[in-house]
Amino acid sequence: MIPAAFDYERAESVDHAIELLGSDEEAKILAGGHSLLPLMKLRLAQPSKLVDISRVDGLSEISDEADAMVIGALTRHHDVANSDVLQANCPIVAHTAGEIGDPAVRHVGTIGGSVAHADPASDLPTVLLALGATMVVRGPGGASREVGAGDFFKGLFEPDLAPDEVLVQIRVPRHTGGWSYLKFHRRAQDWALVGVAALAANGSGPTVALTNMGDRPLRASAVEHALGAGADPATAAQLAAEGTSPPSDAFGSAEYRRELSKVLVQRALEQAMA
Ligand SMILES: Cc1cc2nc3c(=O)[nH]c(=O)nc-3n(C[C@H](O)[C@H](O)[C@H](O)COP(=O)(O)OP(=O)(O)OC[C@H]3O[C@@H](n4cnc5c(N)ncnc54)[C@H](O)[C@@H]3O)c2cc1C
């Protein structure tokens, strides 16, 4: 289908983007456009204006700071996947970016777009939740705020972002211990029917998070508690679907996804803890 008519402005800076967003409450940011444009073609989104941030300087860098890896929101999935900094200091993020879609998607889609879109079927939000990443958001007047991944994903396509705010960075803690991201899909480039991120020891104990098992990325808290109480991965994994509400669609029923999550959680834990 053809999108509804819209205006287009190219932002020169983050503050310029915020100003443009503030002048039109129906305006939306355009980054890679790989999630927004399909929605516009289906007329599920009808922004009055697109504010294109794709050429804003300084939003596509990955740096190693004392307490975190800092990923600019405009960094393409391909560059996240191939980043030496991330491969050395937080390999689960680099690996997972390389699992997104196909090369064409990875060369255009951005980590910020993936996070801001807040699609529970997306891969990176689950990994960022497991890691306890922090989103850095800029708003009018240069005001900046930081939101933990656990609070940022508020519901289906519902990020903690005001209409005139821009996600500028994602801060990811260093994690070089055991990890796994497993994604079950029918074809190599497909979205996850279910995905599982497992970290062997992240702070207090193993961490497990789930893709496409509810209206947002979810921590598998029952699994984490069981592991903390001494259960082995196979036993703990039986609790993977507790507290979830997976969708049913043409690719699998909710019941199928619940069963699949148990299998994937066990495998992911075994890989992460090996
Ligand atoms: C064929 C295909 C296959 C795909 N497969 C997968 C997959 O397997 N796994 C997966 O996780 N994803 C997949 N994707 C999604 C892909 O990763 C997208 O690139 C990503 O979800 C959105 O990034 P984008 O830069 O294209 O964002 P856009 O489409 O430009 O924007 C998405 C939304 O985020 C907002 N936004 C973007 N950037 C910012 C910002 N910095 N601050 C505030 N708001 C912002 C926009 O206004 C819009 O609402 C696929 C997409 C396609 C087309």
mmCIF file of C-alpha atoms and ligand atoms in Angstrom:
data_model
loop_
_atom_site.group_PDB
_atom_site.id
_atom_site.type_symbol
_atom_site.label_atom_id
_atom_site.label_comp_id
_atom_site.label_asym_id
_atom_site.label_seq_id
_atom_site.Cartn_x
_atom_site.Cartn_y
_atom_site.Cartn_z
ATOM 1 C CA MET A 1 0.000 0.000 0.000
ATOM 2 C CA ILE A 2 0.980 3.637 -0.326
ATOM 3 C CA PRO A 3 1.505 5.608 2.913
ATOM 4 C CA ALA A 4 -0.716 8.576 3.749
ATOM 5 C CA ALA A 5 0.789 11.970 2.841
ATOM 6 C CA PHE A 6 3.446 13.286 5.225
ATOM 7 C CA ASP A 7 5.996 16.097 5.475
ATOM 8 C CA TYR A 8 9.696 15.374 5.676
ATOM 9 C CA GLU A 9 12.482 17.283 7.464
ATOM 10 C CA ARG A 10 16.114 16.337 7.865
ATOM 11 C CA ALA A 11 17.481 17.096 11.343
ATOM 12 C CA GLU A 12 20.979 18.607 11.532
ATOM 13 C CA SER A 13 21.484 17.709 15.203
ATOM 14 C CA VAL A 14 19.721 16.026 18.109
ATOM 15 C CA ASP A 15 18.507 19.394 19.420
ATOM 16 C CA HIS A 16 17.207 20.284 15.945
ATOM 17 C CA ALA A 17 15.323 16.960 15.861
ATOM 18 C CA ILE A 18 13.793 17.714 19.260
ATOM 19 C CA GLU A 19 12.760 21.181 18.056
ATOM 20 C CA LEU A 20 11.132 19.698 14.932
ATOM 21 C CA LEU A 21 9.331 17.045 16.992
ATOM 22 C CA GLY A 22 8.111 19.742 19.397
ATOM 23 C CA SER A 23 6.591 21.777 16.568
ATOM 24 C CA ASP A 24 4.247 18.967 15.475
ATOM 25 C CA GLU A 25 2.851 16.454 17.929
ATOM 26 C CA GLU A 26 2.104 13.915 15.168
ATOM 27 C CA ALA A 27 5.725 13.955 13.917
ATOM 28 C CA LYS A 28 7.899 10.855 14.237
ATOM 29 C CA ILE A 29 11.611 10.193 14.033
ATOM 30 C CA LEU A 30 12.924 8.292 11.026
ATOM 31 C CA ALA A 31 16.161 6.349 11.636
ATOM 32 C CA GLY A 32 16.637 3.293 9.378
ATOM 33 C CA GLY A 33 12.933 3.224 8.501
ATOM 34 C CA HIS A 34 12.858 -0.587 8.527
ATOM 35 C CA SER A 35 10.098 -0.743 11.129
ATOM 36 C CA LEU A 36 8.354 2.593 10.655
ATOM 37 C CA LEU A 37 7.974 2.581 6.846
ATOM 38 C CA PRO A 38 6.279 -0.865 6.697
ATOM 39 C CA LEU A 39 3.800 0.361 9.334
ATOM 40 C CA MET A 40 3.162 3.522 7.298
ATOM 41 C CA LYS A 41 2.589 1.503 4.137
ATOM 42 C CA LEU A 42 -0.052 -0.511 5.999
ATOM 43 C CA ARG A 43 -1.411 2.786 7.404
ATOM 44 C CA LEU A 44 -0.956 1.432 10.924
ATOM 45 C CA ALA A 45 1.145 4.573 11.492
ATOM 46 C CA GLN A 46 0.239 7.905 9.908
ATOM 47 C CA PRO A 47 2.734 10.507 11.128
ATOM 48 C CA SER A 48 2.148 14.002 9.783
ATOM 49 C CA LYS A 49 5.908 14.555 9.538
ATOM 50 C CA LEU A 50 9.041 12.419 9.466
ATOM 51 C CA VAL A 51 12.076 13.892 11.208
ATOM 52 C CA ASP A 52 15.039 12.139 9.591
ATOM 53 C CA ILE A 53 17.937 11.755 12.040
ATOM 54 C CA SER A 54 19.928 9.343 9.888
ATOM 55 C CA ARG A 55 22.642 11.925 9.069
ATOM 56 C CA VAL A 56 23.018 13.437 12.538
ATOM 57 C CA ASP A 57 26.700 13.320 13.556
ATOM 58 C CA GLY A 58 27.908 11.635 16.708
ATOM 59 C CA LEU A 59 25.116 9.065 17.133
ATOM 60 C CA SER A 60 26.797 6.120 15.396
ATOM 61 C CA GLU A 61 29.806 5.507 17.621
ATOM 62 C CA ILE A 62 30.615 2.663 19.997
ATOM 63 C CA SER A 63 32.986 3.478 22.845
ATOM 64 C CA ASP A 64 34.438 1.728 25.857
ATOM 65 C CA GLU A 65 33.949 3.827 28.988
ATOM 66 C CA ALA A 66 35.004 2.854 32.495
ATOM 67 C CA ASP A 67 31.669 1.415 33.575
ATOM 68 C CA ALA A 68 29.922 0.636 30.281
ATOM 69 C CA MET A 69 30.068 0.179 26.536
ATOM 70 C CA VAL A 70 28.274 3.164 25.008
ATOM 71 C CA ILE A 71 26.449 2.535 21.724
ATOM 72 C CA GLY A 72 25.090 5.505 19.747
ATOM 73 C CA ALA A 73 21.411 5.100 18.889
ATOM 74 C CA LEU A 74 22.029 5.362 15.136
ATOM 75 C CA THR A 75 24.559 2.524 15.067
ATOM 76 C CA ARG A 76 23.526 0.030 12.395
ATOM 77 C CA HIS A 77 23.039 -3.613 13.378
ATOM 78 C CA HIS A 78 25.922 -4.552 11.039
ATOM 79 C CA ASP A 79 28.297 -2.233 12.915
ATOM 80 C CA VAL A 80 27.144 -3.516 16.312
ATOM 81 C CA ALA A 81 27.717 -7.093 15.132
ATOM 82 C CA ASN A 82 31.230 -6.289 13.890
ATOM 83 C CA SER A 83 32.359 -3.995 16.703
ATOM 84 C CA ASP A 84 35.700 -5.052 18.238
ATOM 85 C CA VAL A 85 34.743 -3.211 21.445
ATOM 86 C CA LEU A 86 31.522 -5.187 21.837
ATOM 87 C CA GLN A 87 32.985 -8.511 20.729
ATOM 88 C CA ALA A 88 35.637 -8.137 23.444
ATOM 89 C CA ASN A 89 33.540 -6.653 26.236
ATOM 90 C CA CYS A 90 29.945 -7.701 25.661
ATOM 91 C CA PRO A 91 29.879 -10.396 22.991
ATOM 92 C CA ILE A 92 26.201 -11.292 23.445
ATOM 93 C CA VAL A 93 25.215 -7.880 22.020
ATOM 94 C CA ALA A 94 27.447 -8.239 18.942
ATOM 95 C CA HIS A 95 26.281 -11.821 18.360
ATOM 96 C CA THR A 96 22.589 -10.939 18.653
ATOM 97 C CA ALA A 97 22.848 -7.973 16.273
ATOM 98 C CA GLY A 98 24.259 -10.446 13.724
ATOM 99 C CA GLU A 99 21.115 -12.593 14.125
ATOM 100 C CA ILE A 100 18.725 -9.813 13.058
ATOM 101 C CA GLY A 101 16.983 -10.241 9.713
ATOM 102 C CA ASP A 102 19.287 -10.438 6.695
ATOM 103 C CA PRO A 103 22.293 -8.348 5.577
ATOM 104 C CA ALA A 104 20.057 -5.723 3.935
ATOM 105 C CA VAL A 105 18.168 -5.211 7.225
ATOM 106 C CA ARG A 106 21.376 -5.164 9.276
ATOM 107 C CA HIS A 107 23.007 -2.527 7.053
ATOM 108 C CA VAL A 108 20.092 -0.098 7.463
ATOM 109 C CA GLY A 109 18.300 -0.873 10.752
ATOM 110 C CA THR A 110 19.653 0.825 13.886
ATOM 111 C CA ILE A 111 19.919 -0.291 17.493
ATOM 112 C CA GLY A 112 18.076 2.869 18.583
ATOM 113 C CA GLY A 113 15.228 2.147 16.185
ATOM 114 C CA SER A 114 14.977 -1.406 17.445
ATOM 115 C CA VAL A 115 14.842 -0.228 21.063
ATOM 116 C CA ALA A 116 12.498 2.737 20.445
ATOM 117 C CA HIS A 117 10.107 0.583 18.403
ATOM 118 C CA ALA A 118 9.650 -1.684 21.470
ATOM 119 C CA ASP A 119 8.470 -4.701 19.494
ATOM 120 C CA PRO A 120 8.466 -7.711 21.865
ATOM 121 C CA ALA A 121 9.570 -9.929 18.944
ATOM 122 C CA SER A 122 12.811 -7.934 18.527
ATOM 123 C CA ASP A 123 16.055 -9.549 19.594
ATOM 124 C CA LEU A 124 18.241 -6.777 21.016
ATOM 125 C CA PRO A 125 15.724 -5.452 23.593
ATOM 126 C CA THR A 126 15.719 -8.892 25.284
ATOM 127 C CA VAL A 127 19.502 -8.939 25.494
ATOM 128 C CA LEU A 128 19.588 -5.361 26.803
ATOM 129 C CA LEU A 129 17.021 -6.314 29.458
ATOM 130 C CA ALA A 130 19.095 -9.322 30.567
ATOM 131 C CA LEU A 131 22.225 -7.162 30.775
ATOM 132 C CA GLY A 132 20.505 -4.353 32.689
ATOM 133 C CA ALA A 133 21.389 -1.790 30.011
ATOM 134 C CA THR A 134 20.494 1.885 30.371
ATOM 135 C CA MET A 135 18.821 4.057 27.729
ATOM 136 C CA VAL A 136 19.964 7.677 27.522
ATOM 137 C CA VAL A 137 17.166 9.960 26.326
ATOM 138 C CA ARG A 138 17.389 13.666 25.384
ATOM 139 C CA GLY A 139 14.417 16.051 25.491
ATOM 140 C CA PRO A 140 13.610 19.753 25.108
ATOM 141 C CA GLY A 141 15.999 22.283 26.632
ATOM 142 C CA GLY A 142 18.905 19.822 26.539
ATOM 143 C CA ALA A 143 17.409 17.804 29.405
ATOM 144 C CA SER A 144 18.785 14.277 29.580
ATOM 145 C CA ARG A 145 17.505 11.288 31.515
ATOM 146 C CA GLU A 146 18.541 7.677 31.905
ATOM 147 C CA VAL A 147 16.082 4.779 32.007
ATOM 148 C CA GLY A 148 16.922 1.178 32.887
ATOM 149 C CA ALA A 149 15.829 -1.438 30.340
ATOM 150 C CA GLY A 150 13.449 -2.937 32.915
ATOM 151 C CA ASP A 151 11.455 0.318 32.967
ATOM 152 C CA PHE A 152 11.960 1.417 29.365
ATOM 153 C CA PHE A 153 9.808 -1.272 27.722
ATOM 154 C CA LYS A 154 6.362 -0.391 29.098
ATOM 155 C CA GLY A 155 4.172 -2.479 26.761
ATOM 156 C CA LEU A 156 3.488 -3.440 23.156
ATOM 157 C CA PHE A 157 5.289 -0.873 20.939
ATOM 158 C CA GLU A 158 5.314 1.373 24.019
ATOM 159 C CA PRO A 159 8.753 2.678 24.965
ATOM 160 C CA ASP A 160 9.307 5.159 27.780
ATOM 161 C CA LEU A 161 9.776 8.022 25.317
ATOM 162 C CA ALA A 162 7.801 11.260 25.054
ATOM 163 C CA PRO A 163 6.860 12.388 21.511
ATOM 164 C CA ASP A 164 9.550 15.111 21.624
ATOM 165 C CA GLU A 165 12.344 12.952 23.055
ATOM 166 C CA VAL A 166 15.217 11.262 21.211
ATOM 167 C CA LEU A 167 16.990 8.116 22.322
ATOM 168 C CA VAL A 168 20.665 9.022 21.944
ATOM 169 C CA GLN A 169 22.683 6.216 23.543
ATOM 170 C CA ILE A 170 22.449 2.755 24.992
ATOM 171 C CA ARG A 171 24.849 2.039 27.868
ATOM 172 C CA VAL A 172 25.666 -1.648 28.190
ATOM 173 C CA PRO A 173 27.561 -3.083 31.161
ATOM 174 C CA ARG A 174 30.634 -5.172 30.452
ATOM 175 C CA HIS A 175 29.780 -8.902 30.423
ATOM 176 C CA THR A 176 32.475 -11.377 29.491
ATOM 177 C CA GLY A 177 31.162 -14.337 31.486
ATOM 178 C CA GLY A 178 29.157 -17.168 29.953
ATOM 179 C CA TRP A 179 26.241 -16.159 27.736
ATOM 180 C CA SER A 180 23.838 -17.426 25.121
ATOM 181 C CA TYR A 181 21.194 -15.934 22.836
ATOM 182 C CA LEU A 182 19.079 -18.598 21.157
ATOM 183 C CA LYS A 183 16.464 -17.668 18.604
ATOM 184 C CA PHE A 184 14.062 -20.231 17.200
ATOM 185 C CA HIS A 185 12.823 -19.338 13.727
ATOM 186 C CA ARG A 186 11.620 -21.215 10.671
ATOM 187 C CA ARG A 187 14.110 -19.653 8.228
ATOM 188 C CA ALA A 188 17.515 -18.149 8.997
ATOM 189 C CA GLN A 189 16.465 -14.525 8.433
ATOM 190 C CA ASP A 190 13.075 -14.710 10.187
ATOM 191 C CA TRP A 191 11.946 -13.054 13.396
ATOM 192 C CA ALA A 192 12.072 -15.186 16.548
ATOM 193 C CA LEU A 193 9.089 -17.364 17.347
ATOM 194 C CA VAL A 194 10.735 -17.340 20.771
ATOM 195 C CA GLY A 195 14.163 -16.083 21.799
ATOM 196 C CA VAL A 196 16.136 -16.567 25.009
ATOM 197 C CA ALA A 197 19.037 -14.562 26.422
ATOM 198 C CA ALA A 198 20.951 -16.246 29.259
ATOM 199 C CA LEU A 199 23.871 -14.829 31.234
ATOM 200 C CA ALA A 200 25.722 -17.225 33.529
ATOM 201 C CA ALA A 201 26.435 -14.732 36.283
ATOM 202 C CA ASN A 202 25.286 -11.146 36.082
ATOM 203 C CA GLY A 203 25.467 -9.466 39.482
ATOM 204 C CA SER A 204 23.637 -11.710 41.916
ATOM 205 C CA GLY A 205 23.214 -14.809 39.728
ATOM 206 C CA PRO A 206 22.191 -16.181 36.331
ATOM 207 C CA THR A 207 19.861 -13.977 34.296
ATOM 208 C CA VAL A 208 17.341 -15.153 31.719
ATOM 209 C CA ALA A 209 15.164 -12.994 29.442
ATOM 210 C CA LEU A 210 12.626 -13.919 26.779
ATOM 211 C CA THR A 211 11.736 -12.620 23.297
ATOM 212 C CA ASN A 212 8.162 -12.770 21.961
ATOM 213 C CA MET A 213 6.657 -14.249 25.125
ATOM 214 C CA GLY A 214 4.461 -11.265 26.057
ATOM 215 C CA ASP A 215 3.814 -7.609 25.278
ATOM 216 C CA ARG A 216 7.441 -6.661 26.016
ATOM 217 C CA PRO A 217 10.765 -8.416 26.599
ATOM 218 C CA LEU A 218 10.410 -10.354 29.853
ATOM 219 C CA ARG A 219 12.738 -11.616 32.576
ATOM 220 C CA ALA A 220 12.134 -15.307 33.292
ATOM 221 C CA SER A 221 12.018 -14.571 37.016
ATOM 222 C CA ALA A 222 10.778 -18.006 38.105
ATOM 223 C CA VAL A 223 13.718 -19.637 36.312
ATOM 224 C CA GLU A 224 16.165 -17.187 37.906
ATOM 225 C CA HIS A 225 14.767 -17.826 41.399
ATOM 226 C CA ALA A 226 14.925 -21.601 40.925
ATOM 227 C CA LEU A 227 18.550 -21.385 39.777
ATOM 228 C CA GLY A 228 19.338 -19.138 42.740
ATOM 229 C CA ALA A 229 17.840 -21.785 45.039
ATOM 230 C CA GLY A 230 20.134 -24.433 43.533
ATOM 231 C CA ALA A 231 17.984 -26.026 40.805
ATOM 232 C CA ASP A 232 19.818 -27.414 37.786
ATOM 233 C CA PRO A 233 19.130 -25.850 34.338
ATOM 234 C CA ALA A 234 16.811 -28.654 33.189
ATOM 235 C CA THR A 235 14.609 -28.324 36.289
ATOM 236 C CA ALA A 236 14.636 -24.519 36.346
ATOM 237 C CA ALA A 237 13.802 -24.340 32.614
ATOM 238 C CA GLN A 238 10.442 -26.034 33.274
ATOM 239 C CA LEU A 239 9.370 -22.705 34.819
ATOM 240 C CA ALA A 240 10.247 -20.652 31.707
ATOM 241 C CA ALA A 241 6.663 -19.842 30.730
ATOM 242 C CA GLU A 242 5.543 -18.719 34.215
ATOM 243 C CA GLY A 243 4.230 -15.172 34.133
ATOM 244 C CA THR A 244 4.326 -14.942 30.322
ATOM 245 C CA SER A 245 1.509 -14.289 27.831
ATOM 246 C CA PRO A 246 2.864 -15.341 24.424
ATOM 247 C CA PRO A 247 0.952 -14.526 21.237
ATOM 248 C CA SER A 248 -0.756 -17.048 18.971
ATOM 249 C CA ASP A 249 -0.292 -16.461 15.255
ATOM 250 C CA ALA A 250 0.119 -18.283 11.938
ATOM 251 C CA PHE A 251 3.591 -19.479 13.000
ATOM 252 C CA GLY A 252 2.731 -20.998 16.377
ATOM 253 C CA SER A 253 0.145 -21.066 19.141
ATOM 254 C CA ALA A 254 0.717 -19.627 22.603
ATOM 255 C CA GLU A 255 0.894 -23.189 23.935
ATOM 256 C CA TYR A 256 3.582 -24.082 21.390
ATOM 257 C CA ARG A 257 5.596 -21.023 22.401
ATOM 258 C CA ARG A 258 5.292 -21.942 26.103
ATOM 259 C CA GLU A 259 6.710 -25.409 25.427
ATOM 260 C CA LEU A 260 9.376 -24.006 23.107
ATOM 261 C CA SER A 261 10.500 -21.513 25.751
ATOM 262 C CA LYS A 262 11.260 -24.377 28.174
ATOM 263 C CA VAL A 263 13.439 -26.175 25.633
ATOM 264 C CA LEU A 264 15.271 -22.995 24.603
ATOM 265 C CA VAL A 265 15.842 -21.828 28.177
ATOM 266 C CA GLN A 266 17.419 -25.164 29.102
ATOM 267 C CA ARG A 267 19.685 -25.075 26.044
ATOM 268 C CA ALA A 268 20.618 -21.432 26.582
ATOM 269 C CA LEU A 269 21.447 -22.031 30.250
ATOM 270 C CA GLU A 270 23.553 -25.067 29.402
ATOM 271 C CA GLN A 271 25.505 -23.017 26.841
ATOM 272 C CA ALA A 272 25.897 -20.019 29.155
ATOM 273 C CA MET A 273 26.981 -22.102 32.149
ATOM 274 C CA ALA A 274 29.269 -24.528 30.239
HETATM 275 C C1 LIG B 1 12.544 -7.805 6.654
HETATM 276 C C2 LIG B 1 12.854 -7.389 8.068
HETATM 277 C C3 LIG B 1 13.299 -8.348 8.956
HETATM 278 C C4 LIG B 1 13.592 -7.986 10.270
HETATM 279 N N1 LIG B 1 14.004 -8.961 11.130
HETATM 280 C C5 LIG B 1 14.269 -8.637 12.399
HETATM 281 C C6 LIG B 1 14.702 -9.636 13.315
HETATM 282 O O1 LIG B 1 14.889 -10.802 12.984
HETATM 283 N N2 LIG B 1 14.944 -9.253 14.603
HETATM 284 C C7 LIG B 1 14.786 -7.953 15.018
HETATM 285 O O2 LIG B 1 15.009 -7.670 16.192
HETATM 286 N N3 LIG B 1 14.390 -6.987 14.170
HETATM 287 C C8 LIG B 1 14.128 -7.295 12.878
HETATM 288 N N4 LIG B 1 13.720 -6.318 12.005
HETATM 289 C C9 LIG B 1 13.583 -4.931 12.502
HETATM 290 C C10 LIG B 1 14.880 -4.160 12.284
HETATM 291 O O3 LIG B 1 15.802 -4.519 13.278
HETATM 292 C C11 LIG B 1 14.635 -2.648 12.373
HETATM 293 O O4 LIG B 1 15.713 -2.041 11.762
HETATM 294 C C12 LIG B 1 14.512 -2.058 13.729
HETATM 295 O O5 LIG B 1 13.514 -2.697 14.462
HETATM 296 C C13 LIG B 1 14.117 -0.591 13.651
HETATM 297 O O6 LIG B 1 15.241 0.167 13.375
HETATM 298 P P1 LIG B 1 15.173 1.357 12.339
HETATM 299 O O7 LIG B 1 16.432 2.112 12.484
HETATM 300 O O8 LIG B 1 14.825 0.837 11.010
HETATM 301 O O9 LIG B 1 13.979 2.244 12.957
HETATM 302 P P2 LIG B 1 12.818 3.071 12.246
HETATM 303 O O10 LIG B 1 11.955 2.168 11.464
HETATM 304 O O11 LIG B 1 13.361 4.277 11.582
HETATM 305 O O12 LIG B 1 12.036 3.553 13.573
HETATM 306 C C14 LIG B 1 11.314 2.637 14.372
HETATM 307 C C15 LIG B 1 10.572 3.414 15.476
HETATM 308 O O13 LIG B 1 11.494 3.944 16.420
HETATM 309 C C16 LIG B 1 11.459 5.378 16.455
HETATM 310 N N5 LIG B 1 12.854 5.804 16.560
HETATM 311 C C17 LIG B 1 13.893 5.392 15.786
HETATM 312 N N6 LIG B 1 15.049 5.882 16.256
HETATM 313 C C18 LIG B 1 14.737 6.621 17.347
HETATM 314 C C19 LIG B 1 15.509 7.377 18.282
HETATM 315 N N7 LIG B 1 16.861 7.452 18.201
HETATM 316 N N8 LIG B 1 14.876 8.014 19.300
HETATM 317 C C20 LIG B 1 13.517 7.932 19.409
HETATM 318 N N9 LIG B 1 12.731 7.229 18.568
HETATM 319 C C21 LIG B 1 13.340 6.583 17.544
HETATM 320 C C22 LIG B 1 10.770 5.790 15.157
HETATM 321 O O14 LIG B 1 10.094 7.031 15.272
HETATM 322 C C23 LIG B 1 9.796 4.638 14.952
HETATM 323 O O15 LIG B 1 8.662 4.803 15.756
HETATM 324 C C24 LIG B 1 13.427 -6.641 10.700
HETATM 325 C C25 LIG B 1 12.980 -5.671 9.798
HETATM 326 C C26 LIG B 1 12.701 -6.035 8.485
HETATM 327 C C27 LIG B 1 12.223 -4.975 7.533
#
